Amino acid sequence: MKVEAIGKETIKPSSPTPNDLRTVKLSVYDQFLPPVYTVSVLFFSNSCRHDQTQREGPMFSEHDTSLKLKSSLSETLTRFYPLSGRINDGGDAIDCNDEGAVFVDARSDSTLLDFLKSPDFAALQRFLPLDTVENPYESAATWPLLLVKATYFKCGGLAIGICISHKIADAASISMFVRGWAATARGDSDSATYPEFTAAKFFPPASESTRFSGKITLDRKICATKRFVFDGSKIAELRRKVASGDVAEPTRVESITGLLWKCVVTASNSVSEKLLSKVLNQPVNLRGKVPSLLSENVMGNVMYSSMPLMIDGQGEVEIQDAVKDLRRKADELKRFIRDDGGSSLIGTKMVDLILSNISGLSYETHEPYSVSSWCKLPLYEADFGWGSPAWVTGNVAPALDNLMILIDSKDGAGVEAWVTLPEQVMLSFEQNAELLAFACPNPTVSV
């Protein structure tokens, strides 16, 4: 499949950012995150259109659709104004200077249906505008903070790839932005999102003294990223299997995380003789959990990172034990929030706990993994005026090692897992019989 850029433009807010909003502080949590982009790709097909009487011919006129996307993005940036700015030299704030976001138009020589037959990760990257920046790591930490790519398939379908610097956006943030932009595009002002850039009022604000001084390099392990899909019936079966007296009704995410963790540990043990402890990090979205301090519209990285699972050396994992530990950590967080009573210092206390969790970790003694759940984020509600997406996917780019992303299938019952592991570990992982009893490797996306 070939994707060729046919145009590139800088989109600025339709109205200048007021002087009193020209600086947005980053939180210390934002500052510590690696310089990558939080990314999502939304695919729209002819069958998505509202007018079902006209199904023949291209759904999207390149010229008209591009104008609509660009003009609505310009309007949306007046509300999401930091995305047009750049992170300052100190790395502790965003200068909201309206420099703009990058927008790329592109064409694919494939049809959408052909691509969705087997949507591999390498091909998926072609719908992201990362090739417009010289170094994605430097760009994610400086500027541009927002990049967009609209790719038109020869069948008339459309892919919209969105990259927002992880320094200012977690998964919930990119969902908020996408739905806000879509509402503006379809002219639905009542549904327009008004974000709050107040993460640094919850977590301690970043400062030059807390700036991460290390450098991210490209000398990383050779990794593979693959997609595994759990349909609703298989998830129900898995939940029944992992239920226990300690966790009588495990959630979808708990059950799938427990299974993936067991299979990852087994695969890692099979290819490595190093006696490294394996640690699983699980970021938790805090929006709605501390309602007195955090609304659902807070933009930024509003997460609590816990280390719920750890296995020593060549130890093995029992799924029920993993699910029990996941539930125990979730209950501990609830009690912590409840006992704190929503005081203004709770964010500081959480950062202290996060730092305490990671202070004893070292790459020489520990093998870190992360699982991030995007489940229940309403990305399929992103209607730009031509209906909901046929398929939505998300990740971070450039892809991080040892990362698992969980995202809802379109029916809301299934879950897609994008798993990134070292190549040799992946070869063992993807052949695990217990995994394959519940998950299907990269099935065709139904449109």
Coordinates of C-alpha atoms in Angstrom, one line a residue:
M1 CA 0.0 0.0 0.0
K2 CA 1.3 3.4 -0.9
V3 CA 0.3 6.7 0.8
E4 CA 1.5 9.9 -0.8
A5 CA 1.3 13.3 0.7
I6 CA -0.3 15.9 -1.7
G7 CA -0.3 18.9 0.5
K8 CA 0.9 20.3 3.9
E9 CA -0.4 23.4 5.7
T10 CA -0.1 25.1 9.1
I11 CA -3.5 25.6 10.7
K12 CA -3.8 28.4 13.2
P13 CA -6.7 29.2 15.6
S14 CA -9.5 31.2 13.9
S15 CA -9.2 33.8 16.7
P16 CA -6.0 34.8 18.5
T17 CA -5.5 33.4 22.0
P18 CA -6.1 36.2 24.7
N19 CA -3.1 37.5 26.5
D20 CA -4.2 36.1 29.8
L21 CA -4.2 32.6 28.4
R22 CA -0.8 32.7 26.7
T23 CA 0.9 30.5 29.2
V24 CA -0.2 27.0 30.4
K25 CA 1.8 25.3 33.1
L26 CA 2.7 21.7 32.7
S27 CA 2.4 19.4 35.7
V28 CA 5.4 17.5 37.0
Y29 CA 3.6 14.3 35.7
D30 CA 3.5 15.8 32.2
Q31 CA 7.2 16.7 32.4
F32 CA 8.3 13.2 33.4
L33 CA 6.5 11.5 30.5
P34 CA 8.6 10.3 27.5
P35 CA 8.6 12.6 24.5
V36 CA 6.2 10.6 22.3
Y37 CA 2.8 11.4 20.6
T38 CA -0.5 10.0 21.8
V39 CA -2.0 9.0 18.5
S40 CA -5.4 7.8 17.1
V41 CA -6.5 6.9 13.6
L42 CA -10.2 7.1 12.6
F43 CA -11.4 5.3 9.4
F44 CA -14.6 6.3 7.6
S45 CA -16.2 4.4 4.8
N46 CA -19.0 5.0 2.3
S47 CA -21.3 2.9 4.5
C48 CA -20.9 5.5 7.3
R49 CA -22.8 8.2 5.4
H50 CA -26.1 9.4 6.8
D51 CA -27.7 9.5 3.3
Q52 CA -28.1 5.8 2.6
T53 CA -29.8 6.5 -0.8
Q54 CA -26.5 7.6 -2.4
R55 CA -24.0 4.8 -1.8
E56 CA -22.3 4.9 -5.2
G57 CA -19.2 6.9 -6.0
P58 CA -16.7 8.6 -3.6
M59 CA -18.1 9.7 -0.3
F60 CA -15.4 12.3 0.4
S61 CA -14.5 15.0 -2.1
E62 CA -10.9 15.7 -1.4
H63 CA -11.2 19.4 -1.9
D64 CA -14.5 19.9 0.1
T65 CA -13.6 17.5 2.9
S66 CA -10.1 19.1 3.3
L67 CA -11.6 22.6 3.5
K68 CA -14.2 21.4 6.1
L69 CA -11.6 19.6 8.2
K70 CA -9.2 22.6 8.1
S71 CA -11.7 25.3 8.8
S72 CA -13.3 23.3 11.7
L73 CA -9.8 22.5 13.1
S74 CA -9.0 26.2 13.0
E75 CA -12.2 26.9 15.0
T76 CA -11.5 24.1 17.4
L77 CA -8.0 25.4 18.1
T78 CA -9.5 28.5 19.7
R79 CA -10.7 26.3 22.5
F80 CA -7.8 23.9 22.5
Y81 CA -5.3 26.8 22.1
P82 CA -2.2 25.2 23.7
L83 CA -2.1 22.7 20.8
S84 CA -1.1 25.6 18.6
G85 CA 1.8 26.6 20.9
R86 CA 5.1 25.2 21.8
I87 CA 6.7 23.9 25.0
N88 CA 9.1 26.5 26.3
D89 CA 12.9 26.0 26.7
G90 CA 12.6 25.2 30.3
G91 CA 10.2 22.4 29.5
D92 CA 7.8 23.4 32.3
A93 CA 5.1 25.3 30.3
I94 CA 3.5 25.8 26.9
D95 CA 3.8 29.2 25.2
C96 CA 0.3 29.5 23.6
N97 CA 1.7 31.6 20.7
D98 CA -0.7 30.4 18.0
E99 CA 2.1 29.1 15.8
G100 CA -0.4 26.5 14.6
A101 CA -0.8 22.8 14.0
V102 CA 0.4 20.8 11.0
F103 CA -2.2 19.4 8.6
V104 CA -1.3 17.0 5.8
D105 CA -3.5 15.8 2.9
A106 CA -2.6 12.5 1.4
R107 CA -3.9 9.8 -1.0
S108 CA -3.7 6.0 -0.8
D109 CA -3.6 3.7 -3.9
S110 CA -5.5 1.1 -1.9
T111 CA -9.2 0.8 -1.0
L112 CA -10.2 1.0 2.6
L113 CA -11.6 -2.6 2.5
D114 CA -8.3 -3.9 1.2
F115 CA -6.4 -2.3 4.1
L116 CA -8.9 -3.5 6.7
K117 CA -8.5 -7.1 5.6
S118 CA -5.3 -7.2 7.6
P119 CA -4.5 -3.9 9.2
D120 CA -0.9 -4.5 10.3
F121 CA 0.9 -1.9 12.5
A122 CA 3.6 -0.9 10.0
A123 CA 1.0 0.0 7.4
L124 CA -1.1 1.8 10.0
Q125 CA 1.9 4.2 10.6
R126 CA 1.5 5.5 7.0
F127 CA -1.7 7.3 8.1
L128 CA 0.1 9.3 10.7
P129 CA 1.9 12.5 9.8
L130 CA 5.1 11.7 11.7
D131 CA 7.1 11.8 8.4
T132 CA 6.5 15.6 8.4
V133 CA 8.8 16.2 11.3
E134 CA 12.6 15.5 11.4
N135 CA 12.7 13.8 14.8
P136 CA 9.5 12.6 16.4
Y137 CA 11.1 12.5 19.8
E138 CA 12.3 16.1 19.7
S139 CA 9.0 17.3 18.1
A140 CA 6.8 15.7 20.7
A141 CA 8.8 17.6 23.4
T142 CA 8.9 20.9 21.6
W143 CA 6.7 21.7 18.5
P144 CA 4.5 20.8 16.7
L145 CA 2.3 19.6 19.5
L146 CA -0.5 18.6 17.1
L147 CA -0.2 16.9 13.7
V148 CA -3.1 15.7 11.6
K149 CA -3.2 13.7 8.3
A150 CA -6.2 13.1 6.1
T151 CA -5.7 10.2 3.7
Y152 CA -8.2 9.6 0.9
F153 CA -8.6 6.0 -0.3
K154 CA -9.3 5.5 -4.0
C155 CA -12.7 3.9 -3.1
G156 CA -13.8 7.2 -1.5
G157 CA -13.0 6.2 2.2
L158 CA -11.1 8.4 4.5
A159 CA -8.5 8.0 7.3
I160 CA -7.8 10.8 9.8
G161 CA -4.6 10.3 11.8
I162 CA -4.1 12.5 14.8
C163 CA -0.9 13.0 16.9
I164 CA -0.8 15.1 20.1
S165 CA 2.3 15.4 22.2
H166 CA 2.0 13.1 25.2
K167 CA 3.4 16.0 27.2
I168 CA -0.1 17.5 27.1
A169 CA -2.4 14.7 26.2
D170 CA -3.2 11.2 27.5
A171 CA -5.8 8.9 25.9
A172 CA -8.7 10.7 27.5
S173 CA -7.4 14.0 26.2
I174 CA -7.1 12.9 22.6
S175 CA -10.6 11.5 22.8
M176 CA -11.8 14.9 24.1
F177 CA -10.1 16.7 21.3
V178 CA -11.4 14.4 18.6
R179 CA -15.0 14.6 19.7
G180 CA -14.7 18.4 20.1
W181 CA -13.3 18.8 16.6
A182 CA -16.0 16.5 15.2
A183 CA -18.8 18.5 16.9
T184 CA -17.4 21.7 15.4
A185 CA -17.2 20.1 11.9
R186 CA -20.8 19.0 11.9
G187 CA -21.9 22.4 13.3
D188 CA -23.1 21.1 16.6
S189 CA -22.2 23.9 19.0
D190 CA -24.2 22.5 21.8
S191 CA -21.9 19.4 21.9
A192 CA -18.7 21.4 21.5
T193 CA -16.1 20.5 24.2
Y194 CA -14.6 23.2 26.3
P195 CA -11.4 21.8 27.8
E196 CA -9.8 22.9 31.0
F197 CA -6.0 23.1 31.1
T198 CA -5.7 22.8 34.8
A199 CA -3.7 19.6 35.4
A200 CA -1.0 21.6 37.1
K201 CA -3.5 22.7 39.7
F202 CA -4.0 19.1 40.7
F203 CA -0.5 17.7 40.3
P204 CA 2.4 19.9 41.3
P205 CA 3.4 22.2 38.5
A206 CA 6.6 21.4 36.6
S207 CA 9.7 23.4 37.0
E208 CA 13.2 23.6 35.4
S209 CA 14.6 22.0 38.6
T210 CA 12.4 18.9 38.0
R211 CA 13.1 18.7 34.3
F212 CA 14.2 15.2 33.0
S213 CA 17.8 15.6 31.9
G214 CA 18.2 12.3 30.1
K215 CA 18.0 11.9 26.3
I216 CA 15.8 9.6 24.4
T217 CA 17.7 7.7 21.8
L218 CA 16.6 5.5 18.9
D219 CA 19.0 2.7 20.0
R220 CA 16.2 0.6 21.4
K221 CA 15.3 -3.1 21.1
I222 CA 13.9 -4.3 17.8
C223 CA 10.2 -4.7 18.6
A224 CA 7.1 -5.9 16.9
T225 CA 3.6 -4.6 17.4
K226 CA 0.6 -6.9 16.8
R227 CA -3.1 -6.7 17.2
F228 CA -5.2 -9.3 19.1
V229 CA -9.0 -9.1 19.2
F230 CA -11.2 -10.4 22.0
D231 CA -14.8 -10.6 21.0
G232 CA -17.6 -10.2 23.5
S233 CA -18.4 -13.9 23.9
K234 CA -14.7 -14.8 24.5
I235 CA -14.4 -12.1 27.1
A236 CA -17.4 -13.4 28.9
E237 CA -15.8 -16.9 28.9
L238 CA -12.5 -15.5 30.1
R239 CA -14.2 -13.6 32.9
R240 CA -15.9 -16.8 34.1
K241 CA -12.6 -18.6 34.0
V242 CA -10.7 -16.0 36.1
A243 CA -13.4 -15.3 38.6
S244 CA -12.6 -16.4 42.2
G245 CA -13.7 -16.0 45.7
D246 CA -11.6 -12.9 45.9
V247 CA -12.9 -11.3 42.7
A248 CA -16.3 -12.8 41.9
E249 CA -17.0 -10.5 39.0
P250 CA -13.7 -9.4 37.3
T251 CA -14.0 -6.6 34.7
R252 CA -13.2 -7.0 31.0
V253 CA -9.9 -5.0 31.5
E254 CA -8.9 -7.0 34.6
S255 CA -9.5 -10.3 32.9
I256 CA -7.7 -9.4 29.7
T257 CA -4.8 -7.7 31.5
G258 CA -4.4 -10.8 33.7
L259 CA -4.2 -13.1 30.6
L260 CA -1.9 -10.8 28.6
W261 CA 0.4 -10.5 31.7
K262 CA 0.6 -14.3 32.1
C263 CA 1.4 -14.8 28.4
V264 CA 4.0 -12.0 28.4
V265 CA 5.8 -13.4 31.4
T266 CA 5.8 -16.9 29.9
A267 CA 7.1 -15.6 26.6
S268 CA 9.8 -13.5 28.2
N269 CA 11.0 -16.4 30.4
S270 CA 11.2 -18.6 27.3
V271 CA 13.7 -16.4 25.5
S272 CA 15.7 -14.8 28.3
E273 CA 18.0 -16.3 30.9
K274 CA 18.3 -13.0 32.8
L275 CA 16.8 -13.2 36.3
L276 CA 15.1 -9.8 36.0
S277 CA 12.0 -9.0 38.0
K278 CA 9.1 -8.2 35.7
V279 CA 6.9 -5.2 36.7
L280 CA 3.6 -4.1 35.2
N281 CA 2.7 -0.4 35.3
Q282 CA -1.0 0.4 34.9
P283 CA -2.0 4.1 34.4
V284 CA -5.4 4.9 35.8
N285 CA -7.5 7.8 34.5
L286 CA -8.4 10.0 37.5
R287 CA -11.1 12.1 35.9
G288 CA -14.3 11.6 37.7
K289 CA -12.6 9.8 40.6
V290 CA -11.8 13.1 42.4
P291 CA -14.9 15.1 41.3
S292 CA -14.2 17.9 43.8
L293 CA -10.9 18.7 42.0
L294 CA -11.1 17.1 38.5
S295 CA -13.8 17.4 35.9
E296 CA -14.1 15.1 32.9
N297 CA -12.9 18.0 30.7
V298 CA -9.4 18.4 32.2
M299 CA -6.8 18.2 29.4
G300 CA -3.4 16.8 30.1
N301 CA -2.0 13.7 31.8
V302 CA -4.4 13.2 34.7
M303 CA -3.4 9.6 35.6
Y304 CA -2.2 7.6 38.6
S305 CA 0.5 5.1 37.7
S306 CA 0.5 2.1 40.0
M307 CA 2.8 -1.0 39.9
P308 CA 0.2 -3.7 40.7
L309 CA 2.0 -6.7 39.4
M310 CA 5.6 -7.9 39.9
I311 CA 7.2 -11.3 39.2
D312 CA 10.7 -12.2 40.4
G313 CA 13.2 -13.9 38.1
Q314 CA 11.8 -16.8 36.2
G315 CA 8.5 -16.8 38.2
E316 CA 5.2 -17.7 36.5
V317 CA 1.9 -16.0 36.7
E318 CA -1.5 -17.4 37.7
I319 CA -4.3 -15.3 36.1
Q320 CA -6.6 -15.4 39.1
D321 CA -3.7 -14.1 41.3
A322 CA -3.0 -11.4 38.8
V323 CA -6.6 -10.3 38.7
K324 CA -6.8 -10.3 42.5
D325 CA -3.7 -8.0 42.7
L326 CA -5.2 -5.7 40.1
R327 CA -8.4 -5.4 42.1
R328 CA -6.5 -4.9 45.3
K329 CA -4.6 -2.0 43.8
A330 CA -7.8 -0.5 42.5
D331 CA -9.4 -0.7 45.9
E332 CA -6.3 0.8 47.5
L333 CA -6.6 3.8 45.2
K334 CA -10.3 4.2 46.0
R335 CA -9.6 4.1 49.7
F336 CA -6.7 6.6 49.3
I337 CA -9.0 9.1 47.5
R338 CA -11.8 8.5 50.0
D339 CA -9.6 8.9 53.1
D340 CA -7.9 12.0 51.7
G341 CA -11.4 13.7 51.4
G342 CA -10.5 15.5 48.2
S343 CA -8.0 17.9 49.8
S344 CA -6.0 20.2 47.5
L345 CA -2.8 18.2 48.4
I346 CA -4.0 14.9 47.0
G347 CA -2.2 15.4 43.7
T348 CA 1.1 16.0 45.5
K349 CA 0.6 12.9 47.6
M350 CA -0.1 10.9 44.5
V351 CA 3.1 12.1 42.8
D352 CA 5.0 11.1 45.9
L353 CA 3.4 7.6 45.8
I354 CA 4.3 7.3 42.1
L355 CA 7.9 8.3 42.7
S356 CA 8.1 5.9 45.6
N357 CA 6.8 3.1 43.4
I358 CA 9.5 3.7 40.7
S359 CA 12.4 4.7 43.0
G360 CA 13.6 1.2 43.5
L361 CA 13.3 0.2 39.9
S362 CA 16.3 -0.2 37.6
Y363 CA 16.8 -1.5 34.1
E364 CA 19.6 -3.6 35.4
T365 CA 17.3 -5.5 37.8
H366 CA 13.8 -4.9 36.4
E367 CA 12.0 -5.5 33.1
P368 CA 9.2 -2.9 33.0
Y369 CA 5.9 -3.4 31.1
S370 CA 2.8 -1.1 30.8
V371 CA -0.8 -1.8 30.0
S372 CA -3.0 1.2 29.1
S373 CA -6.7 0.9 28.8
W374 CA -8.5 3.1 26.3
C375 CA -11.7 1.2 27.0
K376 CA -14.9 3.3 27.4
L377 CA -13.4 6.3 25.7
P378 CA -16.2 7.5 23.3
L379 CA -14.0 7.7 20.2
Y380 CA -16.6 6.0 18.1
E381 CA -18.8 9.1 18.8
A382 CA -16.6 11.2 16.7
D383 CA -19.1 12.2 14.0
F384 CA -17.7 14.9 11.6
G385 CA -21.0 15.1 9.8
W386 CA -20.8 11.8 7.9
G387 CA -21.5 9.3 10.7
S388 CA -19.5 7.4 13.2
P389 CA -16.1 5.9 12.3
A390 CA -16.0 2.4 10.8
W391 CA -12.9 1.7 12.9
V392 CA -10.8 3.5 15.5
T393 CA -7.4 2.6 16.8
G394 CA -4.9 4.3 19.1
N395 CA -1.4 4.0 20.5
V396 CA 1.7 6.1 21.1
A397 CA 4.2 6.9 18.4
P398 CA 7.0 6.2 18.1
A399 CA 5.9 3.0 19.7
L400 CA 7.3 2.3 23.2
D401 CA 8.8 -1.0 24.2
N402 CA 6.8 -3.5 26.3
L403 CA 3.5 -1.7 25.9
M404 CA 0.0 -3.0 25.7
I405 CA -2.9 -0.8 24.6
L406 CA -6.5 -1.9 25.1
I407 CA -9.3 -0.2 23.1
D408 CA -13.0 -1.0 22.5
S409 CA -14.2 -2.7 19.4
K410 CA -16.9 -0.8 17.6
D411 CA -19.7 -3.0 19.1
G412 CA -18.6 -2.0 22.6
A413 CA -18.5 -5.6 23.8
G414 CA -15.1 -6.6 22.3
V415 CA -11.6 -5.3 23.0
E416 CA -8.6 -4.9 20.7
A417 CA -5.2 -5.3 22.2
W418 CA -2.2 -3.8 20.5
V419 CA 0.9 -5.4 22.0
T420 CA 4.5 -4.2 21.5
L421 CA 7.2 -6.6 22.6
P422 CA 10.8 -7.4 21.5
E423 CA 10.7 -9.6 18.4
Q424 CA 11.9 -12.8 20.0
V425 CA 9.4 -12.4 22.8
M426 CA 6.6 -11.7 20.4
L427 CA 7.4 -14.9 18.5
S428 CA 6.7 -16.9 21.6
F429 CA 3.8 -14.7 22.8
E430 CA 1.7 -14.9 19.7
Q431 CA 1.9 -18.7 19.7
N432 CA 0.6 -19.1 23.3
A433 CA -2.3 -21.5 23.2
E434 CA -4.0 -20.0 26.2
L435 CA -3.9 -16.5 24.5
L436 CA -5.2 -17.9 21.2
A437 CA -8.1 -19.7 23.0
F438 CA -9.6 -16.2 23.7
A439 CA -8.1 -13.8 21.2
C440 CA -7.9 -13.8 17.4
P441 CA -4.7 -12.4 15.8
N442 CA -5.4 -9.4 13.6
P443 CA -8.8 -10.4 12.1
T444 CA -10.4 -8.4 9.3
V445 CA -12.2 -5.3 10.5
S446 CA -15.9 -5.5 9.5
V447 CA -17.3 -2.3 7.9

